[in-house]
CSV table of C-alpha atoms in Angstrom, one decimal:
chain,number,residue,atom,x,y,z
A,1,MET,CA,3.5,23.1,2.1
A,2,ASP,CA,2.2,26.8,2.5
A,3,LYS,CA,2.1,29.5,0.1
A,4,THR,CA,5.2,31.3,0.9
A,5,SER,CA,7.3,28.0,-0.1
A,6,PRO,CA,8.7,27.3,-3.6
A,7,PRO,CA,6.0,25.3,-5.7
A,8,LEU,CA,5.8,21.6,-6.8
A,9,ALA,CA,6.1,21.4,-10.7
A,10,VAL,CA,4.0,19.3,-12.8
A,11,THR,CA,5.7,18.3,-15.9
A,12,MET,CA,3.5,18.1,-19.1
A,13,GLY,CA,4.5,14.8,-20.2
A,14,CYS,CA,4.2,13.8,-24.0
A,15,PRO,CA,2.4,16.9,-25.6
A,16,VAL,CA,0.2,14.6,-27.7
A,17,GLY,CA,-0.7,12.4,-24.8
A,18,ILE,CA,-3.3,13.2,-22.1
A,19,GLY,CA,-0.9,15.1,-20.1
A,20,PRO,CA,-2.1,18.6,-21.1
A,21,GLU,CA,-5.7,17.6,-20.6
A,22,ILE,CA,-5.5,16.0,-16.9
A,23,ILE,CA,-3.3,19.2,-16.2
A,24,LEU,CA,-5.9,21.6,-17.3
A,25,LYS,CA,-8.7,19.6,-15.6
A,26,TYR,CA,-6.5,19.5,-12.3
A,27,PHE,CA,-6.3,23.2,-12.0
A,28,GLY,CA,-9.9,23.8,-13.1
A,29,GLN,CA,-11.7,21.1,-10.9
A,30,SER,CA,-9.6,19.7,-8.3
A,31,ARG,CA,-10.2,20.9,-4.8
A,32,SER,CA,-6.4,20.9,-4.0
A,33,ALA,CA,-5.8,23.3,-6.9
A,34,GLY,CA,-4.9,26.6,-5.3
A,35,GLU,CA,-4.1,25.0,-1.8
A,36,ILE,CA,-0.9,23.4,-3.0
A,37,PRO,CA,1.6,25.9,-4.8
A,38,LEU,CA,2.0,24.2,-8.2
A,39,VAL,CA,3.5,25.4,-11.5
A,40,VAL,CA,3.5,23.5,-15.0
A,41,ILE,CA,6.6,22.9,-16.9
A,42,GLY,CA,5.8,22.5,-20.3
A,43,ASP,CA,4.8,24.4,-23.6
A,44,ARG,CA,2.1,27.1,-22.8
A,45,ARG,CA,0.9,27.3,-26.4
A,46,VAL,CA,0.1,23.6,-26.5
A,47,LEU,CA,-1.9,24.0,-23.2
A,48,ALA,CA,-3.7,26.9,-24.7
A,49,TRP,CA,-4.7,24.9,-27.7
A,50,CYS,CA,-5.7,21.9,-25.6
A,51,SER,CA,-7.8,24.2,-23.4
A,52,ARG,CA,-9.7,25.7,-26.5
A,53,LEU,CA,-10.0,22.3,-28.2
A,54,LEU,CA,-11.5,20.5,-25.2
A,55,ASP,CA,-13.6,23.9,-24.0
A,56,ILE,CA,-11.8,23.7,-20.6
A,57,LYS,CA,-11.6,27.4,-19.9
A,58,MET,CA,-8.2,28.2,-18.1
A,59,ASP,CA,-6.2,31.5,-17.7
A,60,LEU,CA,-2.5,30.7,-18.7
A,61,PHE,CA,0.4,32.7,-17.2
A,62,SER,CA,4.2,32.6,-17.9
A,63,TRP,CA,6.2,31.9,-14.8
A,64,GLU,CA,10.0,31.9,-14.1
A,65,PRO,CA,11.8,30.2,-11.3
A,66,GLY,CA,11.7,32.4,-8.5
A,67,ALA,CA,8.9,34.5,-9.2
A,68,GLU,CA,5.7,34.7,-7.2
A,69,LEU,CA,2.7,32.6,-8.3
A,70,PRO,CA,-0.5,34.4,-9.6
A,71,SER,CA,-3.5,34.3,-7.4
A,72,GLY,CA,-5.4,32.0,-9.9
A,73,GLY,CA,-5.0,30.5,-13.0
A,74,MET,CA,-2.2,28.3,-14.2
A,75,PRO,CA,1.3,29.3,-14.0
A,76,VAL,CA,3.3,27.8,-17.0
A,77,TYR,CA,7.1,27.6,-17.3
A,78,THR,CA,8.3,26.9,-20.8
A,79,PRO,CA,12.2,26.4,-20.5
A,80,ALA,CA,14.1,28.4,-22.9
A,81,GLY,CA,15.8,25.4,-24.5
A,82,SER,CA,12.8,23.5,-25.3
A,83,PRO,CA,11.7,23.1,-29.0
A,84,GLU,CA,9.1,25.5,-30.4
A,85,LEU,CA,6.0,23.4,-30.8
A,86,ASP,CA,3.3,24.4,-33.4
A,87,PRO,CA,0.0,23.0,-32.2
A,88,CYS,CA,-1.4,23.1,-35.9
A,89,THR,CA,1.3,20.3,-36.9
A,90,LEU,CA,0.6,18.2,-33.6
A,91,ARG,CA,-1.4,15.0,-33.9
A,92,TRP,CA,-2.9,13.6,-30.9
A,93,GLY,CA,-1.5,10.2,-30.2
A,94,LYS,CA,1.2,10.6,-32.7
A,95,PRO,CA,4.5,11.9,-31.2
A,96,ASP,CA,7.2,13.3,-33.5
A,97,TYR,CA,10.8,14.1,-33.1
A,98,LYS,CA,9.9,17.8,-31.8
A,99,SER,CA,7.2,16.8,-29.3
A,100,ALA,CA,9.5,14.1,-28.0
A,101,GLN,CA,12.4,16.3,-27.7
A,102,ALA,CA,10.3,18.9,-25.7
A,103,MET,CA,9.0,16.2,-23.4
A,104,ALA,CA,12.5,15.1,-22.4
A,105,VAL,CA,13.3,18.8,-21.8
A,106,PHE,CA,10.7,19.4,-19.6
A,107,ILE,CA,12.2,16.6,-17.3
A,108,GLU,CA,15.3,17.7,-17.5
A,109,GLU,CA,14.4,21.3,-16.5
A,110,ALA,CA,12.4,20.1,-13.6
A,111,VAL,CA,15.3,18.1,-12.2
A,112,ARG,CA,17.5,21.2,-12.5
A,113,GLN,CA,15.0,23.5,-10.8
A,114,ALA,CA,14.5,20.9,-8.0
A,115,GLN,CA,18.2,20.8,-7.5
A,116,LYS,CA,18.3,24.4,-7.3
A,117,GLU,CA,15.4,24.3,-4.6
A,118,ASN,CA,13.5,26.6,-7.1
A,119,ILE,CA,10.8,24.0,-6.8
A,120,LEU,CA,10.2,21.6,-3.9
A,121,GLY,CA,9.6,18.4,-6.0
A,122,MET,CA,8.3,17.2,-9.2
A,123,VAL,CA,5.1,15.7,-10.3
A,124,THR,CA,5.3,13.9,-13.7
A,125,CYS,CA,2.6,13.3,-16.4
A,126,PRO,CA,3.0,10.3,-18.6
A,127,ILE,CA,5.7,9.9,-21.1
A,128,SER,CA,6.3,7.4,-24.1
A,129,LYS,CA,9.4,5.3,-23.9
A,130,ARG,CA,9.4,5.1,-27.6
A,131,ALA,CA,9.2,8.8,-27.9
A,132,LEU,CA,11.9,9.1,-25.4
A,133,GLN,CA,14.2,7.0,-27.7
A,134,MET,CA,12.9,8.9,-30.9
A,135,ALA,CA,14.4,12.1,-29.2
A,136,GLY,CA,17.9,10.3,-28.9
A,137,TYR,CA,17.7,9.2,-25.1
A,138,SER,CA,18.7,5.8,-24.3
A,139,TYR,CA,17.0,5.3,-20.9
A,140,PRO,CA,14.5,2.5,-20.8
A,141,GLY,CA,11.9,4.8,-18.9
A,142,HIS,CA,11.1,7.9,-16.9
A,143,THR,CA,12.5,6.6,-13.7
A,144,GLU,CA,16.0,5.6,-14.9
A,145,MET,CA,16.4,8.9,-16.7
A,146,LEU,CA,15.5,10.8,-13.5
A,147,ALA,CA,17.9,8.5,-11.5
A,148,SER,CA,20.6,9.1,-14.0
A,149,LEU,CA,19.9,13.0,-13.9
A,150,CYS,CA,20.3,12.9,-10.1
A,151,ASP,CA,23.5,10.6,-10.3
A,152,THR,CA,21.6,8.2,-8.0
A,153,TYR,CA,21.9,4.3,-8.2
A,154,ASN,CA,19.8,2.9,-5.2
A,155,PHE,CA,16.3,3.8,-6.3
A,156,ALA,CA,13.2,1.9,-7.0
A,157,MET,CA,9.2,2.4,-7.9
A,158,MET,CA,6.8,2.4,-4.9
A,159,MET,CA,3.4,2.3,-6.1
A,160,THR,CA,1.4,4.0,-3.1
A,161,GLY,CA,-2.4,4.5,-2.6
A,162,ALA,CA,-4.6,5.0,0.7
A,163,ARG,CA,-4.9,1.3,1.4
A,164,LEU,CA,-1.8,-0.2,0.1
A,165,ARG,CA,2.0,0.5,-0.9
A,166,VAL,CA,4.2,-2.1,-2.8
A,167,THR,CA,7.6,-2.1,-4.1
A,168,LEU,CA,8.9,-4.7,-6.6
A,169,VAL,CA,12.2,-6.6,-6.9
A,170,THR,CA,12.0,-7.2,-10.2
A,171,ILE,CA,9.9,-5.2,-12.6
A,172,HIS,CA,9.8,-5.7,-16.4
A,173,THR,CA,11.0,-9.1,-16.4
A,174,ALA,CA,9.7,-12.5,-18.0
A,175,LEU,CA,8.0,-14.5,-15.4
A,176,ALA,CA,10.2,-17.3,-16.5
A,177,GLU,CA,13.1,-15.3,-15.6
A,178,VAL,CA,12.2,-13.8,-12.2
A,179,PRO,CA,13.6,-16.8,-10.1
A,180,ARG,CA,17.0,-16.6,-12.0
A,181,GLU,CA,16.8,-12.6,-11.4
A,182,LEU,CA,16.3,-12.9,-7.6
A,183,SER,CA,19.3,-12.8,-5.1
A,184,ARG,CA,19.6,-12.1,-1.4
A,185,GLU,CA,21.3,-8.7,-2.2
A,186,LYS,CA,18.5,-7.5,-4.5
A,187,VAL,CA,15.8,-8.5,-1.8
A,188,LEU,CA,17.6,-6.9,1.2
A,189,ARG,CA,18.4,-3.7,-0.9
A,190,LEU,CA,14.7,-3.2,-1.7
A,191,ILE,CA,13.7,-4.2,1.9
A,192,CYS,CA,16.1,-1.5,3.1
A,193,LEU,CA,15.2,1.1,0.6
A,194,THR,CA,11.5,0.7,1.2
A,195,GLY,CA,11.9,1.0,5.0
A,196,ARG,CA,14.0,4.2,4.6
A,197,SER,CA,11.3,5.7,2.4
A,198,LEU,CA,8.6,4.8,4.9
A,199,CYS,CA,10.5,6.8,7.4
A,200,ARG,CA,11.6,9.8,5.4
A,201,ASP,CA,9.0,10.2,2.8
A,202,PHE,CA,5.8,9.1,4.6
A,203,GLY,CA,6.8,10.1,8.4
A,204,ILE,CA,6.4,6.4,9.8
A,205,ALA,CA,8.8,6.1,12.5
A,206,CYS,CA,8.7,2.4,12.9
A,207,PRO,CA,7.7,0.8,9.4
A,208,ARG,CA,6.1,-2.7,9.5
A,209,LEU,CA,7.2,-4.5,6.2
A,210,ALA,CA,6.1,-7.5,4.9
A,211,VAL,CA,8.0,-9.7,2.0
A,212,ALA,CA,6.2,-11.8,-0.2
A,213,GLY,CA,7.1,-15.2,-0.9
A,214,LEU,CA,7.8,-16.2,-4.6
A,215,ASN,CA,5.9,-19.5,-4.6
A,216,PRO,CA,2.6,-20.8,-3.6
A,217,HIS,CA,2.2,-21.0,0.2
A,218,ALA,CA,5.7,-19.5,0.3
A,219,SER,CA,7.0,-22.9,-0.8
A,220,GLU,CA,5.5,-24.8,1.9
A,221,GLN,CA,9.0,-25.4,3.4
A,222,GLY,CA,10.6,-26.4,0.0
A,223,LEU,CA,7.8,-28.3,-1.3
A,224,PHE,CA,7.1,-26.2,-4.0
A,225,GLY,CA,10.5,-24.4,-4.6
A,226,ASP,CA,13.7,-23.2,-2.6
A,227,GLU,CA,13.8,-19.5,-3.4
A,228,GLU,CA,12.3,-18.6,0.1
A,229,GLN,CA,14.7,-20.7,1.8
A,230,LEU,CA,17.7,-19.9,-0.1
A,231,ILE,CA,17.3,-16.1,-1.1
A,232,ILE,CA,14.0,-14.3,0.6
A,233,GLU,CA,14.2,-15.6,4.3
A,234,PRO,CA,18.0,-14.9,4.5
A,235,ALA,CA,17.5,-11.2,3.2
A,236,VAL,CA,14.7,-10.6,5.7
A,237,GLN,CA,16.9,-12.0,8.5
A,238,GLU,CA,19.8,-9.9,7.4
A,239,ALA,CA,17.4,-6.6,7.0
A,240,LYS,CA,16.5,-7.2,10.8
A,241,ARG,CA,19.8,-7.8,12.0
A,242,THR,CA,21.8,-4.8,10.1
A,243,GLY,CA,18.6,-2.3,9.6
A,244,GLY,CA,16.5,-2.9,12.8
A,245,TRP,CA,13.4,-3.0,10.5
A,246,GLN,CA,10.3,-4.7,11.5
A,247,VAL,CA,10.2,-7.2,8.7
A,248,GLU,CA,8.1,-10.3,8.3
A,249,GLY,CA,8.6,-12.7,5.5
A,250,PRO,CA,8.5,-14.5,3.2
A,251,VAL,CA,4.7,-14.5,3.8
A,252,PRO,CA,2.4,-16.6,1.6
A,253,PRO,CA,1.4,-14.1,-1.2
A,254,ASP,CA,-2.3,-15.5,-1.3
A,255,THR,CA,-3.1,-14.2,2.3
A,256,LEU,CA,-0.5,-11.2,2.4
A,257,PHE,CA,-2.4,-8.4,0.5
A,258,TYR,CA,-5.6,-9.2,2.6
A,259,LYS,CA,-3.6,-8.5,5.9
A,260,ALA,CA,-2.1,-5.5,4.3
A,261,VAL,CA,-5.0,-3.9,3.3
A,262,GLN,CA,-6.2,-4.4,6.9
A,263,GLY,CA,-3.6,-2.4,8.3
A,264,LYS,CA,-1.1,-4.8,9.4
A,265,TYR,CA,1.6,-3.6,7.2
A,266,ASP,CA,2.8,-0.3,5.8
A,267,ALA,CA,4.2,-1.8,2.8
A,268,VAL,CA,4.6,-5.0,0.9
A,269,VAL,CA,7.9,-5.8,-0.8
A,270,CYS,CA,7.0,-8.0,-3.9
A,271,MET,CA,9.1,-10.4,-5.9
A,272,TYR,CA,7.7,-9.6,-9.5
A,273,HIS,CA,5.5,-7.0,-11.3
A,274,ASP,CA,2.0,-8.7,-11.3
A,275,GLN,CA,2.5,-10.0,-8.0
A,276,GLY,CA,2.2,-6.4,-6.6
A,277,LEU,CA,0.3,-4.5,-9.3
A,278,ILE,CA,-2.6,-6.8,-9.7
A,279,PRO,CA,-3.8,-6.2,-6.1
A,280,PHE,CA,-2.6,-2.7,-6.0
A,281,LYS,CA,-4.5,-1.7,-9.2
A,282,MET,CA,-7.7,-3.5,-8.3
A,283,LEU,CA,-7.7,-1.1,-5.2
A,284,HIS,CA,-6.0,2.1,-6.8
A,285,PHE,CA,-6.6,2.0,-10.6
A,286,MET,CA,-8.1,5.7,-10.6
A,287,ASP,CA,-6.0,7.2,-7.6
A,288,GLY,CA,-2.7,5.3,-7.6
A,289,VAL,CA,0.6,7.1,-7.4
A,290,ASN,CA,4.2,6.1,-8.7
A,291,VAL,CA,6.9,7.3,-6.4
A,292,THR,CA,10.5,7.0,-7.0
A,293,ILE,CA,12.3,6.2,-3.8
A,294,GLY,CA,15.8,6.7,-3.2
A,295,LEU,CA,16.1,10.2,-5.1
A,296,PRO,CA,17.5,13.2,-3.3
A,297,ILE,CA,14.6,15.1,-4.8
A,298,VAL,CA,11.0,14.5,-4.6
A,299,ARG,CA,9.3,12.8,-7.7
A,300,THR,CA,5.8,11.2,-7.8
A,301,SER,CA,3.9,10.3,-11.0
A,302,VAL,CA,0.6,9.4,-12.2
A,303,ASP,CA,0.0,5.6,-12.3
A,304,HIS,CA,-1.1,5.3,-16.1
A,305,GLY,CA,0.4,5.9,-19.5
A,306,THR,CA,-0.1,8.4,-22.1
A,307,ALA,CA,-3.4,6.9,-23.3
A,308,TYR,CA,-2.8,7.9,-26.9
A,309,ASP,CA,-6.0,6.3,-27.9
A,310,ILE,CA,-8.2,8.7,-26.1
A,311,ALA,CA,-5.9,11.7,-26.2
A,312,GLY,CA,-7.5,14.9,-27.5
A,313,GLN,CA,-11.1,13.5,-26.6
A,314,GLY,CA,-11.9,15.1,-23.4
A,315,ARG,CA,-12.4,11.6,-21.6
A,316,ALA,CA,-9.1,11.4,-19.4
A,317,ASP,CA,-9.6,11.1,-15.7
A,318,PHE,CA,-7.3,13.5,-13.7
A,319,SER,CA,-7.8,11.5,-10.5
A,320,SER,CA,-4.4,10.0,-10.5
A,321,LEU,CA,-2.7,13.4,-11.0
A,322,ALA,CA,-4.5,14.9,-8.0
A,323,ALA,CA,-3.3,12.0,-5.9
A,324,ALA,CA,0.2,12.6,-7.3
A,325,VAL,CA,0.2,16.2,-6.5
A,326,ARG,CA,-1.0,15.5,-2.8
A,327,THR,CA,1.4,12.7,-2.4
A,328,ALA,CA,4.4,14.9,-3.4
A,329,ALA,CA,3.3,17.7,-1.0
A,330,ASP,CA,3.1,15.3,1.9
A,331,ILE,CA,6.6,13.9,1.1
A,332,ALA,CA,8.1,17.5,0.8
A,333,ASP,CA,6.5,18.3,4.2
A,334,ASN,CA,7.8,15.0,5.8
A,335,ARG,CA,11.3,15.4,4.5
A,336,LYS,CA,11.4,19.0,5.6
A,337,ALA,CA,10.1,18.0,9.1
A,338,GLY,CA,12.8,15.1,9.1
A,339,GLU,CA,15.4,17.8,8.6
A,340,CYS,CA,14.2,20.0,11.2
A,341,SER,CA,14.5,17.4,13.6
A,342,GLY,CA,17.7,16.1,12.7
A,343,ASN,CA,16.4,12.7,11.6
A,344,SER,CA,16.4,12.0,7.6
A,345,ASN,CA,16.7,8.3,8.0
A,346,GLY,CA,19.1,8.1,5.3
């Protein structure tokens, strides 16, 4: 990205979570602040209140889509349709209807501006699923809301860091239900989606993918289960045949992540939530980034929640936000380079 490009936008997330704090800290302390064009879509009064409360000195400027960015400080775009929040009535960690509604409006406006190409992509601060439903939205989470707003059906969450990337076939599924949730089609879809994202978003011309087995030792040829033989291996072979991907699997999970961290693979396709997120968060607890792959717009997110228990106390760490901004900028650059070369990889 350069300073003549449209900026990225960071959405404030829940106004009574740690979103306002980590945004202020990013603009005030991050080395990349000022290097990557960035605006905030959120409530300027709430940010100013948080700045005073936590003694984080920051000049706030109103910004409108298409306008030039100021040379310093924080440009803030408060959409005309967002509810007016009175900081005096807000309680840290306690979302109400108006704060929840504003949280949702910030997301909707970011998508709208990305579709208009007034911003290059969006970086999202954390929201509360309960607050989202409180505001009248039926989405199970942030990612599903974005996919609906983009009219996209083939999407997934990729957790990415400097040493490891993982995608998940099943996410918030009880462990006992995972085998029943798996299918050849789901595994194949995610292999191909992961491969396309590595090409398009991460600029990897020939991605190397590993697909984890479900059972210990990848079932030891059926000794500990048959999901590998019936579901995972056929999906891997189909991906090789139809997508041309470099795919290995099913690989025994107990050795797979060591090989991935050593650089053998560009991403790991995992069968369930904890299989992928335990090793990922052990490596990238503070600087992990959540990327929504498959969307027509760029979206990255912090890899943590609203942290209502420490909101307003000045204890929040902005490392994940800084990593999410850098990742979004890299993805925007890679997509632009792919378009210029005529190779968008799907």
